[in-house]
Amino acid sequence: MSHVLVDGRCIAHFVSEWARIARGEEPENLPFLDRTVLKLEEDDLTPPRFDHLEFGKPPMLIGQTDNLKQRMKETTVVVLKLSKEHIQKLKKEANEFLSVYTSSKPFTRYEAVTAHMWRCASKARLHEFEQLTSVRFTVDFHSRMVPPLPRHYFGNVVLPMRSATITSGELLSMPLGYGCSKIREAIEKGKEIYMEPGTVGLDGKSFVFPSRDEDGSFDAPFRLQVEHMDAFKKFFYENI
């Protein structure tokens, strides 16, 4: 089923209820299908409060005007394994200079791992110091809507966000917490995002989720151009 229509959380609930009915059982919580709950009246519409980076184009490589050549290059996928110890080390490193980058709560495991992957990808791609870069990720808006959505709403409420655009030189020369802070800024802006479906490109795409071993480790499938993958894997583990 298309992500434009429904997100993973909602489809999991839908399939669960469908299975109950197929077994001859009564459904516990029927999916709530009424898209009008997302519709704003004309009087409620307000001008954008900030630049919505998530709907803009990603930075181009220095000297290039489009990404067609890059998109034609062969890509490959690796499943990165992050042990509980790896994650703890990254989180500790991310929070070493916490007060410099944020006045809110410590950076999370997700922010630390994502910032680490962002840095390693930029390094593996041999970015010039002035190369602009940003990271795109999804945010679950089920609990962020005002007023809140019905608990069993059926639709797509996991939407893309993009960090502020910075140079690769900044990203790699500053501590890990700097990259985390740029991700945190985008997540916090999510409280006011305009709701639209979005897609994510293939090269550089990743998912980060708890391992099925249930030992505190993470699995992270990651797609990158073949020519950069070996360097990425090397930096990914060496720099933890």
PDB file of C-alpha atoms in Angstrom:
ATOM      1  CA  MET A   1       0.000   0.000   0.000  1.00  0.00           C
ATOM      2  CA  SER A   2       1.318   3.447  -0.909  1.00  0.00           C
ATOM      3  CA  HIS A   3       2.930   5.503   1.855  1.00  0.00           C
ATOM      4  CA  VAL A   4       1.088   8.515   0.442  1.00  0.00           C
ATOM      5  CA  LEU A   5      -2.127   6.909   1.688  1.00  0.00           C
ATOM      6  CA  VAL A   6      -1.072   5.333   4.973  1.00  0.00           C
ATOM      7  CA  ASP A   7       1.967   5.080   7.240  1.00  0.00           C
ATOM      8  CA  GLY A   8       3.417   1.943   8.822  1.00  0.00           C
ATOM      9  CA  ARG A   9       1.806   2.436  12.213  1.00  0.00           C
ATOM     10  CA  CYS A  10      -1.660   2.814  10.715  1.00  0.00           C
ATOM     11  CA  ILE A  11      -1.364  -0.090   8.275  1.00  0.00           C
ATOM     12  CA  ALA A  12      -0.164  -2.379  11.079  1.00  0.00           C
ATOM     13  CA  HIS A  13      -3.295  -1.550  13.059  1.00  0.00           C
ATOM     14  CA  PHE A  14      -5.478  -2.011   9.961  1.00  0.00           C
ATOM     15  CA  VAL A  15      -4.030  -5.466   9.208  1.00  0.00           C
ATOM     16  CA  SER A  16      -4.374  -6.479  12.858  1.00  0.00           C
ATOM     17  CA  GLU A  17      -8.072  -5.603  12.896  1.00  0.00           C
ATOM     18  CA  TRP A  18      -8.595  -7.240   9.498  1.00  0.00           C
ATOM     19  CA  ALA A  19      -7.030 -10.447  10.858  1.00  0.00           C
ATOM     20  CA  ARG A  20      -9.436 -10.417  13.806  1.00  0.00           C
ATOM     21  CA  ILE A  21     -12.398 -10.212  11.451  1.00  0.00           C
ATOM     22  CA  ALA A  22     -10.937 -12.991   9.243  1.00  0.00           C
ATOM     23  CA  ARG A  23     -10.716 -15.220  12.333  1.00  0.00           C
ATOM     24  CA  GLY A  24     -14.369 -14.574  13.080  1.00  0.00           C
ATOM     25  CA  GLU A  25     -13.589 -12.304  16.028  1.00  0.00           C
ATOM     26  CA  GLU A  26     -15.015  -8.897  16.787  1.00  0.00           C
ATOM     27  CA  PRO A  27     -12.686  -5.984  15.942  1.00  0.00           C
ATOM     28  CA  GLU A  28     -11.299  -4.186  18.990  1.00  0.00           C
ATOM     29  CA  ASN A  29     -10.723  -0.738  17.493  1.00  0.00           C
ATOM     30  CA  LEU A  30     -11.919  -0.035  13.978  1.00  0.00           C
ATOM     31  CA  PRO A  31      -9.636   2.237  11.928  1.00  0.00           C
ATOM     32  CA  PHE A  32     -10.841   5.832  11.824  1.00  0.00           C
ATOM     33  CA  LEU A  33     -11.148   6.859   8.170  1.00  0.00           C
ATOM     34  CA  ASP A  34     -12.189  10.488   7.921  1.00  0.00           C
ATOM     35  CA  ARG A  35      -9.658  12.749   6.219  1.00  0.00           C
ATOM     36  CA  THR A  36     -11.722  15.838   6.982  1.00  0.00           C
ATOM     37  CA  VAL A  37     -10.104  15.939  10.436  1.00  0.00           C
ATOM     38  CA  LEU A  38      -7.014  17.321   8.648  1.00  0.00           C
ATOM     39  CA  LYS A  39      -8.970  19.928   6.724  1.00  0.00           C
ATOM     40  CA  LEU A  40      -8.643  23.519   7.851  1.00  0.00           C
ATOM     41  CA  GLU A  41     -11.309  26.111   7.382  1.00  0.00           C
ATOM     42  CA  GLU A  42     -10.250  29.088   5.292  1.00  0.00           C
ATOM     43  CA  ASP A  43     -10.311  31.350   8.354  1.00  0.00           C
ATOM     44  CA  ASP A  44      -7.837  29.039  10.110  1.00  0.00           C
ATOM     45  CA  LEU A  45      -5.192  29.222   7.382  1.00  0.00           C
ATOM     46  CA  THR A  46      -2.127  31.244   8.349  1.00  0.00           C
ATOM     47  CA  PRO A  47       0.982  32.238   6.368  1.00  0.00           C
ATOM     48  CA  PRO A  48       4.066  30.017   6.790  1.00  0.00           C
ATOM     49  CA  ARG A  49       6.093  30.924   9.881  1.00  0.00           C
ATOM     50  CA  PHE A  50       9.412  29.645   8.536  1.00  0.00           C
ATOM     51  CA  ASP A  51      11.067  28.304   5.407  1.00  0.00           C
ATOM     52  CA  HIS A  52       9.801  24.763   4.787  1.00  0.00           C
ATOM     53  CA  LEU A  53      13.061  23.087   3.801  1.00  0.00           C
ATOM     54  CA  GLU A  54      11.460  19.647   3.608  1.00  0.00           C
ATOM     55  CA  PHE A  55       9.622  20.618   0.419  1.00  0.00           C
ATOM     56  CA  GLY A  56      12.631  22.149  -1.316  1.00  0.00           C
ATOM     57  CA  LYS A  57      15.279  20.502  -3.445  1.00  0.00           C
ATOM     58  CA  PRO A  58      18.343  18.975  -1.759  1.00  0.00           C
ATOM     59  CA  PRO A  59      21.706  20.717  -2.207  1.00  0.00           C
ATOM     60  CA  MET A  60      23.476  20.087  -5.511  1.00  0.00           C
ATOM     61  CA  LEU A  61      27.104  19.001  -5.702  1.00  0.00           C
ATOM     62  CA  ILE A  62      29.459  21.905  -6.276  1.00  0.00           C
ATOM     63  CA  GLY A  63      29.766  22.565 -10.006  1.00  0.00           C
ATOM     64  CA  GLN A  64      26.567  20.698 -10.931  1.00  0.00           C
ATOM     65  CA  THR A  65      23.154  22.137 -11.784  1.00  0.00           C
ATOM     66  CA  ASP A  66      21.145  18.921 -11.420  1.00  0.00           C
ATOM     67  CA  ASN A  67      21.480  15.441  -9.920  1.00  0.00           C
ATOM     68  CA  LEU A  68      20.645  13.377 -13.023  1.00  0.00           C
ATOM     69  CA  LYS A  69      24.197  12.051 -13.413  1.00  0.00           C
ATOM     70  CA  GLN A  70      24.366  11.083  -9.744  1.00  0.00           C
ATOM     71  CA  ARG A  71      20.996   9.335  -9.885  1.00  0.00           C
ATOM     72  CA  MET A  72      22.202   7.156 -12.771  1.00  0.00           C
ATOM     73  CA  LYS A  73      25.086   5.718 -10.743  1.00  0.00           C
ATOM     74  CA  GLU A  74      24.815   2.198  -9.367  1.00  0.00           C
ATOM     75  CA  THR A  75      23.837   1.903  -5.715  1.00  0.00           C
ATOM     76  CA  THR A  76      24.022  -0.900  -3.185  1.00  0.00           C
ATOM     77  CA  VAL A  77      22.572  -1.661   0.240  1.00  0.00           C
ATOM     78  CA  VAL A  78      24.310  -2.683   3.445  1.00  0.00           C
ATOM     79  CA  VAL A  79      22.661  -3.599   6.749  1.00  0.00           C
ATOM     80  CA  LEU A  80      24.658  -1.867   9.455  1.00  0.00           C
ATOM     81  CA  LYS A  81      24.725  -3.490  12.877  1.00  0.00           C
ATOM     82  CA  LEU A  82      24.961  -1.210  15.880  1.00  0.00           C
ATOM     83  CA  SER A  83      25.458  -2.934  19.216  1.00  0.00           C
ATOM     84  CA  LYS A  84      24.087  -1.497  22.430  1.00  0.00           C
ATOM     85  CA  GLU A  85      27.648  -0.437  23.277  1.00  0.00           C
ATOM     86  CA  HIS A  86      28.030   1.358  19.920  1.00  0.00           C
ATOM     87  CA  ILE A  87      24.828   3.282  20.524  1.00  0.00           C
ATOM     88  CA  GLN A  88      25.796   4.227  24.065  1.00  0.00           C
ATOM     89  CA  LYS A  89      29.178   5.527  22.864  1.00  0.00           C
ATOM     90  CA  LEU A  90      27.582   7.638  20.130  1.00  0.00           C
ATOM     91  CA  LYS A  91      24.990   9.051  22.505  1.00  0.00           C
ATOM     92  CA  LYS A  92      27.671   9.880  25.074  1.00  0.00           C
ATOM     93  CA  GLU A  93      29.802  11.604  22.434  1.00  0.00           C
ATOM     94  CA  ALA A  94      26.811  13.555  21.122  1.00  0.00           C
ATOM     95  CA  ASN A  95      26.074  14.938  24.591  1.00  0.00           C
ATOM     96  CA  GLU A  96      29.639  15.876  25.573  1.00  0.00           C
ATOM     97  CA  PHE A  97      29.057  19.564  24.778  1.00  0.00           C
ATOM     98  CA  LEU A  98      25.288  19.573  25.205  1.00  0.00           C
ATOM     99  CA  SER A  99      24.959  23.101  26.618  1.00  0.00           C
ATOM    100  CA  VAL A 100      26.772  24.523  23.577  1.00  0.00           C
ATOM    101  CA  TYR A 101      24.189  23.228  21.115  1.00  0.00           C
ATOM    102  CA  THR A 102      20.880  23.033  22.954  1.00  0.00           C
ATOM    103  CA  SER A 103      19.167  24.183  26.108  1.00  0.00           C
ATOM    104  CA  SER A 104      16.661  21.337  26.018  1.00  0.00           C
ATOM    105  CA  LYS A 105      16.932  17.653  26.881  1.00  0.00           C
ATOM    106  CA  PRO A 106      19.950  15.482  25.943  1.00  0.00           C
ATOM    107  CA  PHE A 107      20.220  14.202  22.398  1.00  0.00           C
ATOM    108  CA  THR A 108      18.527  10.859  21.822  1.00  0.00           C
ATOM    109  CA  ARG A 109      19.958   7.623  20.458  1.00  0.00           C
ATOM    110  CA  TYR A 110      18.200   8.293  17.174  1.00  0.00           C
ATOM    111  CA  GLU A 111      19.655  11.793  16.843  1.00  0.00           C
ATOM    112  CA  ALA A 112      23.151  10.534  17.662  1.00  0.00           C
ATOM    113  CA  VAL A 113      23.034   7.618  15.199  1.00  0.00           C
ATOM    114  CA  THR A 114      21.503   9.750  12.437  1.00  0.00           C
ATOM    115  CA  ALA A 115      24.095  12.498  12.851  1.00  0.00           C
ATOM    116  CA  HIS A 116      26.868   9.887  12.795  1.00  0.00           C
ATOM    117  CA  MET A 117      25.553   8.389   9.544  1.00  0.00           C
ATOM    118  CA  TRP A 118      25.241  11.879   8.035  1.00  0.00           C
ATOM    119  CA  ARG A 119      28.858  12.671   8.866  1.00  0.00           C
ATOM    120  CA  CYS A 120      30.164   9.341   7.557  1.00  0.00           C
ATOM    121  CA  ALA A 121      28.239   9.661   4.284  1.00  0.00           C
ATOM    122  CA  SER A 122      29.600  13.167   3.708  1.00  0.00           C
ATOM    123  CA  LYS A 123      33.132  11.967   4.432  1.00  0.00           C
ATOM    124  CA  ALA A 124      32.809   8.891   2.204  1.00  0.00           C
ATOM    125  CA  ARG A 125      31.527  11.002  -0.679  1.00  0.00           C
ATOM    126  CA  LEU A 126      34.693  13.140  -0.458  1.00  0.00           C
ATOM    127  CA  HIS A 127      32.717  16.348  -0.145  1.00  0.00           C
ATOM    128  CA  GLU A 128      34.601  19.600  -0.498  1.00  0.00           C
ATOM    129  CA  PHE A 129      34.656  21.799   2.607  1.00  0.00           C
ATOM    130  CA  GLU A 130      32.107  24.216   1.101  1.00  0.00           C
ATOM    131  CA  GLN A 131      29.769  21.497  -0.181  1.00  0.00           C
ATOM    132  CA  LEU A 132      26.257  22.126   1.125  1.00  0.00           C
ATOM    133  CA  THR A 133      24.562  19.199   2.814  1.00  0.00           C
ATOM    134  CA  SER A 134      21.407  18.409   4.745  1.00  0.00           C
ATOM    135  CA  VAL A 135      19.789  15.272   6.109  1.00  0.00           C
ATOM    136  CA  ARG A 136      16.187  14.265   5.532  1.00  0.00           C
ATOM    137  CA  PHE A 137      14.231  12.062   7.916  1.00  0.00           C
ATOM    138  CA  THR A 138      10.662  11.287   8.878  1.00  0.00           C
ATOM    139  CA  VAL A 139       8.785  12.382  11.980  1.00  0.00           C
ATOM    140  CA  ASP A 140       5.716  10.725  13.510  1.00  0.00           C
ATOM    141  CA  PHE A 141       3.046  13.416  13.826  1.00  0.00           C
ATOM    142  CA  HIS A 142       0.329  11.271  15.412  1.00  0.00           C
ATOM    143  CA  SER A 143       0.860  12.915  18.794  1.00  0.00           C
ATOM    144  CA  ARG A 144       1.940  16.333  17.478  1.00  0.00           C
ATOM    145  CA  MET A 145      -1.288  17.453  15.840  1.00  0.00           C
ATOM    146  CA  VAL A 146      -3.388  20.182  17.452  1.00  0.00           C
ATOM    147  CA  PRO A 147      -6.106  19.188  18.025  1.00  0.00           C
ATOM    148  CA  PRO A 148      -4.859  15.581  18.340  1.00  0.00           C
ATOM    149  CA  LEU A 149      -5.901  12.996  15.794  1.00  0.00           C
ATOM    150  CA  PRO A 150      -8.214  10.148  16.803  1.00  0.00           C
ATOM    151  CA  ARG A 151      -6.110   7.356  18.292  1.00  0.00           C
ATOM    152  CA  HIS A 152      -6.821   4.892  15.483  1.00  0.00           C
ATOM    153  CA  TYR A 153      -6.739   7.350  12.593  1.00  0.00           C
ATOM    154  CA  PHE A 154      -6.077   5.633   9.242  1.00  0.00           C
ATOM    155  CA  GLY A 155      -3.792   7.665   6.995  1.00  0.00           C
ATOM    156  CA  ASN A 156      -0.265   8.951   6.531  1.00  0.00           C
ATOM    157  CA  VAL A 157       0.964  10.990   9.482  1.00  0.00           C
ATOM    158  CA  VAL A 158       4.667  10.088   9.245  1.00  0.00           C
ATOM    159  CA  LEU A 159       6.109  12.907   7.192  1.00  0.00           C
ATOM    160  CA  PRO A 160       9.488  14.141   5.926  1.00  0.00           C
ATOM    161  CA  MET A 161      11.575  16.803   7.622  1.00  0.00           C
ATOM    162  CA  ARG A 162      14.911  18.231   6.556  1.00  0.00           C
ATOM    163  CA  SER A 163      17.649  19.711   8.687  1.00  0.00           C
ATOM    164  CA  ALA A 164      19.087  23.133   8.044  1.00  0.00           C
ATOM    165  CA  THR A 165      21.573  23.159   5.171  1.00  0.00           C
ATOM    166  CA  ILE A 166      25.169  23.468   6.345  1.00  0.00           C
ATOM    167  CA  THR A 167      28.552  22.841   4.753  1.00  0.00           C
ATOM    168  CA  SER A 168      30.226  19.460   4.936  1.00  0.00           C
ATOM    169  CA  GLY A 169      33.220  21.247   6.406  1.00  0.00           C
ATOM    170  CA  GLU A 170      31.120  22.460   9.324  1.00  0.00           C
ATOM    171  CA  LEU A 171      29.561  19.043   9.830  1.00  0.00           C
ATOM    172  CA  LEU A 172      32.876  17.182   9.877  1.00  0.00           C
ATOM    173  CA  SER A 173      34.992  19.705  11.760  1.00  0.00           C
ATOM    174  CA  MET A 174      32.511  20.204  14.597  1.00  0.00           C
ATOM    175  CA  PRO A 175      31.695  17.608  17.299  1.00  0.00           C
ATOM    176  CA  LEU A 176      28.925  15.063  16.759  1.00  0.00           C
ATOM    177  CA  GLY A 177      26.576  17.165  18.863  1.00  0.00           C
ATOM    178  CA  TYR A 178      26.590  19.879  16.189  1.00  0.00           C
ATOM    179  CA  GLY A 179      24.971  17.557  13.659  1.00  0.00           C
ATOM    180  CA  CYS A 180      22.541  16.371  16.335  1.00  0.00           C
ATOM    181  CA  SER A 181      21.529  19.966  17.021  1.00  0.00           C
ATOM    182  CA  LYS A 182      20.596  20.527  13.373  1.00  0.00           C
ATOM    183  CA  ILE A 183      18.431  17.412  13.432  1.00  0.00           C
ATOM    184  CA  ARG A 184      16.860  18.499  16.736  1.00  0.00           C
ATOM    185  CA  GLU A 185      15.988  21.915  15.295  1.00  0.00           C
ATOM    186  CA  ALA A 186      14.078  20.297  12.437  1.00  0.00           C
ATOM    187  CA  ILE A 187      12.256  17.867  14.738  1.00  0.00           C
ATOM    188  CA  GLU A 188      11.150  20.700  17.017  1.00  0.00           C
ATOM    189  CA  LYS A 189       9.897  22.696  14.041  1.00  0.00           C
ATOM    190  CA  GLY A 190       7.681  19.717  13.315  1.00  0.00           C
ATOM    191  CA  LYS A 191       5.192  21.070  15.824  1.00  0.00           C
ATOM    192  CA  GLU A 192       4.144  23.608  13.161  1.00  0.00           C
ATOM    193  CA  ILE A 193       4.685  21.751   9.892  1.00  0.00           C
ATOM    194  CA  TYR A 194       2.085  21.953   7.118  1.00  0.00           C
ATOM    195  CA  MET A 195       0.752  18.488   6.418  1.00  0.00           C
ATOM    196  CA  GLU A 196       1.681  17.091   2.995  1.00  0.00           C
ATOM    197  CA  PRO A 197       2.812  13.655   1.734  1.00  0.00           C
ATOM    198  CA  GLY A 198       6.437  13.312   0.697  1.00  0.00           C
ATOM    199  CA  THR A 199       8.976  10.896  -0.757  1.00  0.00           C
ATOM    200  CA  VAL A 200      12.652  10.201  -0.111  1.00  0.00           C
ATOM    201  CA  GLY A 201      15.300   9.519  -2.775  1.00  0.00           C
ATOM    202  CA  LEU A 202      17.114   6.189  -2.994  1.00  0.00           C
ATOM    203  CA  ASP A 203      20.788   7.105  -2.696  1.00  0.00           C
ATOM    204  CA  GLY A 204      21.534   7.856   0.938  1.00  0.00           C
ATOM    205  CA  LYS A 205      18.261   6.380   2.174  1.00  0.00           C
ATOM    206  CA  SER A 206      18.274   4.485   5.451  1.00  0.00           C
ATOM    207  CA  PHE A 207      16.038   3.066   8.149  1.00  0.00           C
ATOM    208  CA  VAL A 208      17.076   2.778  11.787  1.00  0.00           C
ATOM    209  CA  PHE A 209      15.157   0.387  14.015  1.00  0.00           C
ATOM    210  CA  PRO A 210      15.673  -1.840  17.067  1.00  0.00           C
ATOM    211  CA  SER A 211      17.116  -5.249  16.267  1.00  0.00           C
ATOM    212  CA  ARG A 212      14.795  -8.231  16.498  1.00  0.00           C
ATOM    213  CA  ASP A 213      17.323  -9.729  18.924  1.00  0.00           C
ATOM    214  CA  GLU A 214      15.842  -7.357  21.540  1.00  0.00           C
ATOM    215  CA  ASP A 215      19.269  -6.759  23.076  1.00  0.00           C
ATOM    216  CA  GLY A 216      19.342  -2.977  22.760  1.00  0.00           C
ATOM    217  CA  SER A 217      21.093  -3.045  19.380  1.00  0.00           C
ATOM    218  CA  PHE A 218      19.984  -1.307  16.169  1.00  0.00           C
ATOM    219  CA  ASP A 219      19.825  -2.456  12.550  1.00  0.00           C
ATOM    220  CA  ALA A 220      20.236   0.197   9.870  1.00  0.00           C
ATOM    221  CA  PRO A 221      19.811  -0.762   6.198  1.00  0.00           C
ATOM    222  CA  PHE A 222      21.600   1.939   4.201  1.00  0.00           C
ATOM    223  CA  ARG A 223      21.746   2.581   0.447  1.00  0.00           C
ATOM    224  CA  LEU A 224      24.663   4.427  -1.126  1.00  0.00           C
ATOM    225  CA  GLN A 225      26.468   4.635  -4.435  1.00  0.00           C
ATOM    226  CA  VAL A 226      28.714   1.603  -4.923  1.00  0.00           C
ATOM    227  CA  GLU A 227      31.838   3.739  -5.338  1.00  0.00           C
ATOM    228  CA  HIS A 228      31.422   5.198  -1.841  1.00  0.00           C
ATOM    229  CA  MET A 229      30.108   2.232   0.155  1.00  0.00           C
ATOM    230  CA  ASP A 230      33.422   0.695   1.264  1.00  0.00           C
ATOM    231  CA  ALA A 231      34.661   4.039   2.562  1.00  0.00           C
ATOM    232  CA  PHE A 232      31.350   4.650   4.324  1.00  0.00           C
ATOM    233  CA  LYS A 233      31.448   1.320   6.171  1.00  0.00           C
ATOM    234  CA  LYS A 234      35.058   1.953   7.173  1.00  0.00           C
ATOM    235  CA  PHE A 235      34.289   5.404   8.597  1.00  0.00           C
ATOM    236  CA  PHE A 236      31.042   4.237  10.187  1.00  0.00           C
ATOM    237  CA  TYR A 237      32.727   1.765  12.525  1.00  0.00           C
ATOM    238  CA  GLU A 238      36.132   3.412  12.900  1.00  0.00           C
ATOM    239  CA  ASN A 239      34.599   6.690  14.072  1.00  0.00           C
ATOM    240  CA  ILE A 240      32.479   5.204  16.849  1.00  0.00           C
TER     241      ILE A 240
END
